[in-house]
Amino acid sequence: MVQFKYIHHSCFMLTTEKDAIIFDPYLDGNPTGVKAEDIKVSHVLVTHNHGDHLGSAYAIAKNNNATFISTAEVANAAAQAGVKAFPMHLGGVLPFPFGKVRVTPAFHGSGIAGGHACGFIVDFYGTTVYFAGDTCIFGDMSLLAKLEKIDYAVLPIGNTFTMGPEDARLAVQLLGVKKVIPVHYNTWPKIAQDPQAFKAAVEKDGVAKVFVVAPGESLTLD
Ligand code: NI
Ligand code: MN
């Protein structure tokens, strides 16, 4: 049974009874009170080097001797800090013990010289999750849907730094996904959004269901 455990902002874990991986582990100010030393994972996936995504990734990776997966520039910086890093880049698709990782483009700063922000499509024990990272909407989201059978899309809806809810609604159509989880909103006033309004708008289109997961809550992925 795969679970989506939401911490806050863009930080979430995918878990089974035996394994867990974490994405963009920004823990500062998270309302669940979880700290880096509480987190047990085998892999840490980071979309870009902005502080609200890199977060506590080094500490979590070191504590667990976990593998840090990101684009080459971000991963190489982690390796220099003593982290067990696994560099990939846009277009890379590789098997991992839990399944598979595809690195997707994201239109956003990388937060590091020469880098590129990314998203991930992860097959985690048979459930495929597309985490867009920080990005605007882009037309090739429809191409991603041809490359992988995406079960859940985890999309930013905050606006200001990423796409907002109206663009994310169209992104759902480009992706052709049936299940959507909004993230990257309400962390700060600049990304204040009503996820229930997003849910109502997307579900009105009649294709996808939106799961609004509160910080600290978990959703069982089927
Ligand atoms: Ni960012
Ligand atoms: Mn961000």
PDB file of N, CA, C and O and ligand atoms in Angstrom, residues 47-53 108-109 134 161-162 184, ligand 1:
ATOM      1  N   THR A  47      14.174  18.821  -6.589  1.00  0.00           N
ATOM      2  CA  THR A  47      13.899  19.355  -7.926  1.00  0.00           C
ATOM      3  C   THR A  47      14.798  20.528  -8.303  1.00  0.00           C
ATOM      4  O   THR A  47      15.020  20.765  -9.491  1.00  0.00           O
ATOM      5  N   HIS A  48      15.241  21.295  -7.303  1.00  0.00           N
ATOM      6  CA  HIS A  48      16.134  22.417  -7.576  1.00  0.00           C
ATOM      7  C   HIS A  48      16.682  22.925  -6.254  1.00  0.00           C
ATOM      8  O   HIS A  48      16.251  22.485  -5.188  1.00  0.00           O
ATOM      9  N   ASN A  49      17.627  23.856  -6.357  1.00  0.00           N
ATOM     10  CA  ASN A  49      18.407  24.216  -5.171  1.00  0.00           C
ATOM     11  C   ASN A  49      17.830  25.382  -4.367  1.00  0.00           C
ATOM     12  O   ASN A  49      18.480  25.850  -3.442  1.00  0.00           O
ATOM     13  N   HIS A  50      16.654  25.867  -4.715  1.00  0.00           N
ATOM     14  CA  HIS A  50      16.053  26.920  -3.883  1.00  0.00           C
ATOM     15  C   HIS A  50      15.822  26.372  -2.472  1.00  0.00           C
ATOM     16  O   HIS A  50      15.496  25.191  -2.297  1.00  0.00           O
ATOM     17  N   GLY A  51      15.983  27.269  -1.500  1.00  0.00           N
ATOM     18  CA  GLY A  51      15.926  26.842  -0.103  1.00  0.00           C
ATOM     19  C   GLY A  51      14.635  26.150   0.286  1.00  0.00           C
ATOM     20  O   GLY A  51      14.625  25.262   1.153  1.00  0.00           O
ATOM     21  N   ASP A  52      13.537  26.520  -0.360  1.00  0.00           N
ATOM     22  CA  ASP A  52      12.249  25.916  -0.001  1.00  0.00           C
ATOM     23  C   ASP A  52      12.036  24.558  -0.690  1.00  0.00           C
ATOM     24  O   ASP A  52      10.934  24.002  -0.643  1.00  0.00           O
ATOM     25  N   HIS A  53      13.118  24.035  -1.294  1.00  0.00           N
ATOM     26  CA  HIS A  53      13.062  22.695  -1.911  1.00  0.00           C
ATOM     27  C   HIS A  53      14.244  21.834  -1.455  1.00  0.00           C
ATOM     28  O   HIS A  53      14.055  20.689  -1.070  1.00  0.00           O
ATOM     29  N   HIS A 108      11.763  27.069 -14.453  1.00  0.00           N
ATOM     30  CA  HIS A 108      11.976  27.716 -13.164  1.00  0.00           C
ATOM     31  C   HIS A 108      13.483  27.851 -12.983  1.00  0.00           C
ATOM     32  O   HIS A 108      14.248  27.149 -13.656  1.00  0.00           O
ATOM     33  N   GLY A 109      13.929  28.698 -12.073  1.00  0.00           N
ATOM     34  CA  GLY A 109      15.352  28.758 -11.774  1.00  0.00           C
ATOM     35  C   GLY A 109      15.815  27.492 -11.079  1.00  0.00           C
ATOM     36  O   GLY A 109      15.026  26.825 -10.408  1.00  0.00           O
ATOM     37  N   ASP A 134       8.689  23.108  -9.160  1.00  0.00           N
ATOM     38  CA  ASP A 134       8.279  24.498  -9.351  1.00  0.00           C
ATOM     39  C   ASP A 134       8.298  24.757 -10.848  1.00  0.00           C
ATOM     40  O   ASP A 134       9.353  24.687 -11.481  1.00  0.00           O
ATOM     41  N   PHE A 161       5.299  32.260  -7.875  1.00  0.00           N
ATOM     42  CA  PHE A 161       6.585  31.612  -8.204  1.00  0.00           C
ATOM     43  C   PHE A 161       6.408  30.406  -9.129  1.00  0.00           C
ATOM     44  O   PHE A 161       7.388  29.869  -9.659  1.00  0.00           O
ATOM     45  N   THR A 162       5.187  29.939  -9.265  1.00  0.00           N
ATOM     46  CA  THR A 162       4.864  28.763 -10.092  1.00  0.00           C
ATOM     47  C   THR A 162       3.517  29.031 -10.763  1.00  0.00           C
ATOM     48  O   THR A 162       2.924  30.089 -10.574  1.00  0.00           O
ATOM     49  N   HIS A 184       2.495  23.446  -2.842  1.00  0.00           N
ATOM     50  CA  HIS A 184       3.152  24.753  -3.020  1.00  0.00           C
ATOM     51  C   HIS A 184       2.146  25.897  -2.944  1.00  0.00           C
ATOM     52  O   HIS A 184       2.097  26.769  -3.813  1.00  0.00           O
TER      53      HIS A 184
HETATM   54 NI    NI B   1      11.803  27.498  -6.521  1.00  0.00          NI
END
